[in-house]
DNA sequence: TTCCAACTGTTGAGAACTGAACACATTACG
DNA sequence: CGTAATGTGTTCAGTTCTCAACAGTTGGAA
């Protein structure tokens, strides 16, 4: 891709996240973003239709980065390493993900993450021979919701424990239900 | 000016100074600069004919910035405030000016600065009624050289004292000769 | 209310930058 | 020695970004 596009989008996204932290989504204007990013106002519209679209794309990008990080650090999507990888990445980029998960985005980010996690869980569970459509649905959403809940709690409370500790705790909780599902 | 030009030149200059500190002028290639600045190699040639030209323009730019800083902080070019302003600016941008003054640039920067200072001194001295072409020449170059010498010593020894101290010391040295020239 | 300032979203012409290619020079290395 | 690798400086068609202008909307102060 043309490096101008990459630079422009990166600049816009970064300044957008900064502004999100400073004044909240409502009060952000396209002018603000353009000014901060040192970019012509019209250029913003070449990449995003409006600031809602920018928020969407921003969330999408950070979901992408999160998944990419996991793919690099863990072979499977559902093992101890993968979980810890997620927690570590969120910890490292705490400021951004705190914003996306809680204050702003009004659930968009959570929903996207939920869908992705649910998909991964589904793949693991439905691969098992003793699968049953109904009980599977319950299990999948129980596990997914549980995981997202832990994650939100951890971020909302400003990572009160280390990534390793939360991973261990979470795996401990998971064990009784899914001994045969999650590879350690 | 088109903001793309400003951004491009700024990026090139910054990376150039970084590389200057890292490997020295000789070993820098246009490829290095383009890569670091995240810019197409050809674009470098749109702004600078080669790396020597880049060094020239770099020096010129930093001379410009130095003068601009002085203009903002002191009304006259030759008073106590102006001198301190220079020392303060050099101190703040120590890394860059150390490079330009000493290691690289092989005297270009010094010469440019010398000319500018000499010009200022000349204007002050020749405005005095008792001016005399010959003795003026001696005085001008004695004062200019003295000032540049102090400045080089201060930078080469990594600013061994504060900007205020060096200014005071310098003005003290200056006093006997130019009591009637320099306004305090 | 009216007015004013700020923001939005769009357009067009033109400038800056892009990648890719080119021929040529210099350097490193078997 | 040859030759492979790396760097130089230039060109070109195509893309992105810029500035300036536009009409329309919104929100707050007089």
CSV table of C-alpha atoms (C1' of nucleotides) in Angstrom, one decimal, chain B residues 2 4-5 8 39-41 43 47, chain C residues 14-22:
chain,number,residue,atom,x,y,z
B,2,UNK,CA,2.3,23.1,1.4
B,4,UNK,CA,3.6,18.0,2.8
B,5,UNK,CA,6.8,19.9,2.0
B,8,UNK,CA,8.9,15.8,4.4
B,39,UNK,CA,9.9,8.4,2.4
B,40,UNK,CA,10.6,7.4,-1.2
B,41,UNK,CA,14.2,7.7,-2.1
B,43,UNK,CA,11.6,12.3,-2.9
B,47,UNK,CA,14.4,18.7,-2.0
C,14,DG,C1',-2.8,21.6,-9.2
C,15,DA,C1',1.3,20.2,-6.3
C,16,DA,C1',3.8,16.6,-3.9
C,17,DC,C1',4.8,12.1,-3.5
C,18,DT,C1',4.7,7.2,-4.9
C,19,DG,C1',6.8,2.8,-6.9
C,20,DA,C1',9.2,1.1,-10.5
C,21,DA,C1',12.4,1.3,-13.8
C,22,DC,C1',16.7,2.9,-15.8
